[in-house]
Amino acid sequence: MYDLAYTALELFLISFVSNLVPFGGAPYTLIGSLKVPELGLPAVIVTTALGAALAKVPLYYFGLELSFLLKKNRNYHFFQNWVKHRSFLVALFVTAFLPGLPLDDYLYIWAGSLKYKILKMLGVTLLSKLVKSIVEIPIEYYSLSFVSSTLHIDVFNNALLQVGLVLTFVVLGVILFLVDWESLISRTKSILSWALRSSKQGSSRFT
């Protein structure tokens, strides 16, 4: 019983820290999927969701402390008006679900500076993180189970493999963060436009 409580607390803290530090944390749902054989799927889903949601509280109060600076920001009045609309909570739900991008952190900091209702935000965030865990953890768990049975390697009881797997996803997350997405999208659009023009020119020659 003690071991299970310790494992649950460990998973909670990993989920908490991973969501507190943008781009610096481990992939908490993946780590959660590795703990399914020990804790069970429902416990892992609830534990990871609670840790991920409660990690936003310090960010809210960080925004509250910075309110005197954020009031001078040109976006202050935009967020001041936006929090009055339901679309703000919808955006919070969506951004809390998205992997990798800490856009919900951004919303929590602004909401803190505006002293918006933190309990309402936490309710939306917890629901979003529960949905995220419900979707991601079973997929990751059954994928790892398939790999284990296919390659005859017990991923769930091999600490070295688990560390390697987590580090791989951390590195991947850092790479995705460092990519200049605006430039990449712009180049992709240019290539597609060029290919489309070339295709039209080529077809016109045969007509």
mmCIF file of C-alpha atoms in Angstrom:
data_model
loop_
_atom_site.group_PDB
_atom_site.id
_atom_site.type_symbol
_atom_site.label_atom_id
_atom_site.label_comp_id
_atom_site.label_asym_id
_atom_site.label_seq_id
_atom_site.Cartn_x
_atom_site.Cartn_y
_atom_site.Cartn_z
ATOM 1 C CA MET A 1 0.000 0.000 0.000
ATOM 2 C CA TYR A 2 2.870 2.356 0.908
ATOM 3 C CA ASP A 3 4.597 1.648 -2.423
ATOM 4 C CA LEU A 4 1.436 2.500 -4.357
ATOM 5 C CA ALA A 5 0.997 5.778 -2.472
ATOM 6 C CA TYR A 6 4.646 6.674 -3.102
ATOM 7 C CA THR A 7 4.315 5.894 -6.825
ATOM 8 C CA ALA A 8 1.123 7.970 -7.071
ATOM 9 C CA LEU A 9 2.803 10.908 -5.279
ATOM 10 C CA GLU A 10 5.836 10.612 -7.554
ATOM 11 C CA LEU A 11 3.618 10.662 -10.650
ATOM 12 C CA PHE A 12 1.660 13.639 -9.296
ATOM 13 C CA LEU A 13 4.874 15.622 -8.756
ATOM 14 C CA ILE A 14 6.185 14.751 -12.223
ATOM 15 C CA SER A 15 2.904 15.927 -13.769
ATOM 16 C CA PHE A 16 2.979 19.076 -11.647
ATOM 17 C CA VAL A 17 6.556 20.060 -12.511
ATOM 18 C CA SER A 18 6.157 19.160 -16.191
ATOM 19 C CA ASN A 19 3.260 21.591 -16.488
ATOM 20 C CA LEU A 20 4.887 24.251 -14.331
ATOM 21 C CA VAL A 21 8.005 24.492 -16.520
ATOM 22 C CA PRO A 22 7.142 25.131 -20.195
ATOM 23 C CA PHE A 23 9.272 22.978 -22.540
ATOM 24 C CA GLY A 24 11.400 21.912 -19.601
ATOM 25 C CA GLY A 25 9.346 19.072 -18.196
ATOM 26 C CA ALA A 26 9.131 15.409 -18.995
ATOM 27 C CA PRO A 27 6.233 14.009 -21.080
ATOM 28 C CA TYR A 28 4.032 13.295 -18.092
ATOM 29 C CA THR A 29 1.338 11.272 -19.877
ATOM 30 C CA LEU A 30 4.024 8.951 -21.258
ATOM 31 C CA ILE A 31 5.474 8.490 -17.775
ATOM 32 C CA GLY A 32 1.936 7.916 -16.541
ATOM 33 C CA SER A 33 1.420 5.171 -19.105
ATOM 34 C CA LEU A 34 4.517 3.412 -17.737
ATOM 35 C CA LYS A 35 2.896 3.390 -14.280
ATOM 36 C CA VAL A 36 -0.398 1.817 -15.419
ATOM 37 C CA PRO A 37 0.648 -1.759 -14.459
ATOM 38 C CA GLU A 38 1.354 -0.545 -10.902
ATOM 39 C CA LEU A 39 -1.473 1.908 -10.245
ATOM 40 C CA GLY A 40 -4.138 0.989 -12.792
ATOM 41 C CA LEU A 41 -5.450 3.129 -15.621
ATOM 42 C CA PRO A 42 -8.107 5.153 -13.683
ATOM 43 C CA ALA A 43 -5.663 6.128 -10.920
ATOM 44 C CA VAL A 44 -3.006 7.198 -13.429
ATOM 45 C CA ILE A 45 -5.503 9.310 -15.388
ATOM 46 C CA VAL A 46 -6.762 11.130 -12.286
ATOM 47 C CA THR A 47 -3.293 11.601 -10.761
ATOM 48 C CA THR A 48 -1.720 13.059 -13.916
ATOM 49 C CA ALA A 49 -4.705 15.331 -14.549
ATOM 50 C CA LEU A 50 -4.651 16.693 -10.978
ATOM 51 C CA GLY A 51 -0.912 17.361 -11.086
ATOM 52 C CA ALA A 52 -1.121 19.051 -14.485
ATOM 53 C CA ALA A 53 -4.077 21.246 -13.513
ATOM 54 C CA LEU A 54 -2.786 22.365 -10.101
ATOM 55 C CA ALA A 55 0.551 23.366 -11.673
ATOM 56 C CA LYS A 56 -1.244 26.375 -13.140
ATOM 57 C CA VAL A 57 -1.941 27.924 -9.714
ATOM 58 C CA PRO A 58 1.610 29.307 -9.257
ATOM 59 C CA LEU A 59 1.455 30.760 -12.777
ATOM 60 C CA TYR A 60 -1.788 32.549 -11.896
ATOM 61 C CA TYR A 61 -0.221 34.160 -8.817
ATOM 62 C CA PHE A 62 2.897 34.954 -10.816
ATOM 63 C CA GLY A 63 0.665 36.976 -13.129
ATOM 64 C CA LEU A 64 -0.958 38.596 -10.094
ATOM 65 C CA GLU A 65 2.444 39.752 -8.836
ATOM 66 C CA LEU A 66 3.297 41.132 -12.279
ATOM 67 C CA SER A 67 -0.004 42.961 -12.709
ATOM 68 C CA PHE A 68 1.662 46.366 -12.236
ATOM 69 C CA LEU A 69 3.876 45.610 -15.263
ATOM 70 C CA LEU A 70 1.255 43.900 -17.402
ATOM 71 C CA LYS A 71 -1.068 46.909 -17.044
ATOM 72 C CA LYS A 72 1.413 48.799 -19.205
ATOM 73 C CA ASN A 73 1.322 46.109 -21.889
ATOM 74 C CA ARG A 74 -0.652 46.912 -25.037
ATOM 75 C CA ASN A 75 -2.545 43.603 -24.717
ATOM 76 C CA TYR A 76 -3.878 44.389 -21.241
ATOM 77 C CA HIS A 77 -7.199 45.878 -22.394
ATOM 78 C CA PHE A 78 -7.665 43.053 -24.895
ATOM 79 C CA PHE A 79 -7.479 40.418 -22.142
ATOM 80 C CA GLN A 80 -9.483 42.614 -19.790
ATOM 81 C CA ASN A 81 -12.382 42.472 -22.247
ATOM 82 C CA TRP A 82 -11.813 38.876 -23.338
ATOM 83 C CA VAL A 83 -12.112 37.309 -19.865
ATOM 84 C CA LYS A 84 -15.685 38.604 -19.741
ATOM 85 C CA HIS A 85 -16.669 36.293 -22.604
ATOM 86 C CA ARG A 86 -17.231 32.537 -22.619
ATOM 87 C CA SER A 87 -14.766 32.170 -25.485
ATOM 88 C CA PHE A 88 -11.930 32.766 -22.980
ATOM 89 C CA LEU A 89 -12.793 29.571 -21.086
ATOM 90 C CA VAL A 90 -13.227 27.696 -24.368
ATOM 91 C CA ALA A 91 -9.759 28.837 -25.418
ATOM 92 C CA LEU A 92 -8.409 27.767 -22.020
ATOM 93 C CA PHE A 93 -9.877 24.272 -22.441
ATOM 94 C CA VAL A 94 -8.374 23.884 -25.921
ATOM 95 C CA THR A 95 -4.927 25.235 -25.008
ATOM 96 C CA ALA A 96 -4.767 23.081 -21.863
ATOM 97 C CA PHE A 97 -5.349 20.022 -24.046
ATOM 98 C CA LEU A 98 -2.760 20.860 -26.721
ATOM 99 C CA PRO A 99 0.561 19.033 -26.239
ATOM 100 C CA GLY A 100 3.830 20.935 -26.145
ATOM 101 C CA LEU A 101 2.568 24.495 -26.495
ATOM 102 C CA PRO A 102 2.234 26.276 -23.120
ATOM 103 C CA LEU A 103 -0.483 28.644 -24.314
ATOM 104 C CA ASP A 104 -2.616 27.937 -21.255
ATOM 105 C CA ASP A 105 0.287 29.226 -19.122
ATOM 106 C CA TYR A 106 0.036 32.492 -21.021
ATOM 107 C CA LEU A 107 -3.697 32.706 -20.282
ATOM 108 C CA TYR A 108 -3.178 31.956 -16.585
ATOM 109 C CA ILE A 109 -0.583 34.713 -16.227
ATOM 110 C CA TRP A 110 -2.887 37.248 -17.854
ATOM 111 C CA ALA A 111 -5.882 36.056 -15.829
ATOM 112 C CA GLY A 112 -3.851 36.420 -12.648
ATOM 113 C CA SER A 113 -2.983 40.003 -13.504
ATOM 114 C CA LEU A 114 -6.717 40.668 -13.964
ATOM 115 C CA LYS A 115 -7.723 38.771 -10.784
ATOM 116 C CA TYR A 116 -10.045 36.552 -12.807
ATOM 117 C CA LYS A 117 -11.838 33.695 -11.016
ATOM 118 C CA ILE A 118 -9.164 31.069 -10.497
ATOM 119 C CA LEU A 119 -11.572 28.319 -9.343
ATOM 120 C CA LYS A 120 -13.535 28.573 -12.577
ATOM 121 C CA MET A 121 -10.298 28.351 -14.565
ATOM 122 C CA LEU A 122 -9.089 25.361 -12.549
ATOM 123 C CA GLY A 123 -12.372 23.553 -13.179
ATOM 124 C CA VAL A 124 -12.013 24.019 -16.936
ATOM 125 C CA THR A 125 -8.323 23.079 -16.849
ATOM 126 C CA LEU A 126 -8.919 19.948 -14.777
ATOM 127 C CA LEU A 127 -11.635 18.819 -17.197
ATOM 128 C CA SER A 128 -9.313 19.454 -20.143
ATOM 129 C CA LYS A 129 -6.405 17.595 -18.520
ATOM 130 C CA LEU A 130 -8.705 14.675 -17.674
ATOM 131 C CA VAL A 131 -9.769 14.439 -21.322
ATOM 132 C CA LYS A 132 -6.118 14.708 -22.371
ATOM 133 C CA SER A 133 -5.090 11.873 -20.017
ATOM 134 C CA ILE A 134 -8.078 9.747 -21.024
ATOM 135 C CA VAL A 135 -7.110 10.094 -24.691
ATOM 136 C CA GLU A 136 -3.315 9.938 -24.525
ATOM 137 C CA ILE A 137 -2.474 7.502 -21.727
ATOM 138 C CA PRO A 138 -4.418 4.449 -23.023
ATOM 139 C CA ILE A 139 -2.954 5.003 -26.509
ATOM 140 C CA GLU A 140 0.571 5.235 -25.104
ATOM 141 C CA TYR A 141 0.068 2.306 -22.736
ATOM 142 C CA TYR A 142 -1.321 -0.069 -25.357
ATOM 143 C CA SER A 143 1.318 1.059 -27.864
ATOM 144 C CA LEU A 144 4.062 0.264 -25.353
ATOM 145 C CA SER A 145 2.379 -3.060 -24.562
ATOM 146 C CA PHE A 146 2.342 -3.906 -28.279
ATOM 147 C CA VAL A 147 6.018 -2.998 -28.646
ATOM 148 C CA SER A 148 6.884 -5.047 -25.562
ATOM 149 C CA SER A 149 5.066 -8.151 -26.795
ATOM 150 C CA THR A 150 6.355 -7.796 -30.359
ATOM 151 C CA LEU A 151 10.012 -7.222 -29.460
ATOM 152 C CA HIS A 152 9.855 -9.412 -26.336
ATOM 153 C CA ILE A 153 11.146 -6.525 -24.205
ATOM 154 C CA ASP A 154 9.415 -5.617 -20.954
ATOM 155 C CA VAL A 155 9.361 -1.820 -21.218
ATOM 156 C CA PHE A 156 7.340 -1.506 -18.006
ATOM 157 C CA ASN A 157 10.017 -3.136 -15.854
ATOM 158 C CA ASN A 158 13.156 -1.888 -17.590
ATOM 159 C CA ALA A 159 14.306 1.366 -15.994
ATOM 160 C CA LEU A 160 16.984 2.000 -18.629
ATOM 161 C CA LEU A 161 14.515 1.731 -21.497
ATOM 162 C CA GLN A 162 12.062 3.990 -19.673
ATOM 163 C CA VAL A 163 14.695 6.697 -19.147
ATOM 164 C CA GLY A 164 15.749 6.435 -22.801
ATOM 165 C CA LEU A 165 12.156 6.705 -23.960
ATOM 166 C CA VAL A 166 11.440 9.762 -21.815
ATOM 167 C CA LEU A 167 14.676 11.491 -22.866
ATOM 168 C CA THR A 168 13.820 10.861 -26.522
ATOM 169 C CA PHE A 169 10.501 12.662 -26.145
ATOM 170 C CA VAL A 170 12.098 15.504 -24.155
ATOM 171 C CA VAL A 171 14.658 16.053 -26.930
ATOM 172 C CA LEU A 172 11.886 15.887 -29.529
ATOM 173 C CA GLY A 173 9.936 18.512 -27.584
ATOM 174 C CA VAL A 174 12.968 20.827 -27.442
ATOM 175 C CA ILE A 175 13.527 20.419 -31.185
ATOM 176 C CA LEU A 176 9.903 21.258 -31.920
ATOM 177 C CA PHE A 177 10.232 24.324 -29.693
ATOM 178 C CA LEU A 178 13.383 25.544 -31.476
ATOM 179 C CA VAL A 179 11.917 25.160 -34.962
ATOM 180 C CA ASP A 180 11.020 28.452 -36.635
ATOM 181 C CA TRP A 181 7.453 27.441 -37.485
ATOM 182 C CA GLU A 182 6.553 30.743 -39.106
ATOM 183 C CA SER A 183 9.494 30.487 -41.490
ATOM 184 C CA LEU A 184 8.827 26.798 -42.147
ATOM 185 C CA ILE A 185 5.163 27.413 -42.969
ATOM 186 C CA SER A 186 6.115 30.350 -45.191
ATOM 187 C CA ARG A 187 8.627 28.242 -47.114
ATOM 188 C CA THR A 188 6.133 25.398 -47.454
ATOM 189 C CA LYS A 189 3.528 27.799 -48.873
ATOM 190 C CA SER A 190 6.110 29.184 -51.337
ATOM 191 C CA ILE A 191 7.063 25.692 -52.504
ATOM 192 C CA LEU A 192 3.431 24.674 -52.913
ATOM 193 C CA SER A 193 2.650 27.888 -54.831
ATOM 194 C CA TRP A 194 5.642 27.323 -57.099
ATOM 195 C CA ALA A 195 4.629 23.689 -57.690
ATOM 196 C CA LEU A 196 1.058 24.753 -58.487
ATOM 197 C CA ARG A 197 2.217 27.422 -60.944
ATOM 198 C CA SER A 198 4.606 24.979 -62.607
ATOM 199 C CA SER A 199 1.841 22.416 -62.898
ATOM 200 C CA LYS A 200 -0.502 24.941 -64.534
ATOM 201 C CA GLN A 201 2.204 26.100 -66.938
ATOM 202 C CA GLY A 202 3.041 22.532 -67.839
ATOM 203 C CA SER A 203 -0.581 21.619 -68.508
ATOM 204 C CA SER A 204 -1.124 24.765 -70.616
ATOM 205 C CA ARG A 205 1.653 23.710 -72.983
ATOM 206 C CA PHE A 206 -0.288 20.621 -73.956
ATOM 207 C CA THR A 207 -3.562 22.440 -74.577
#
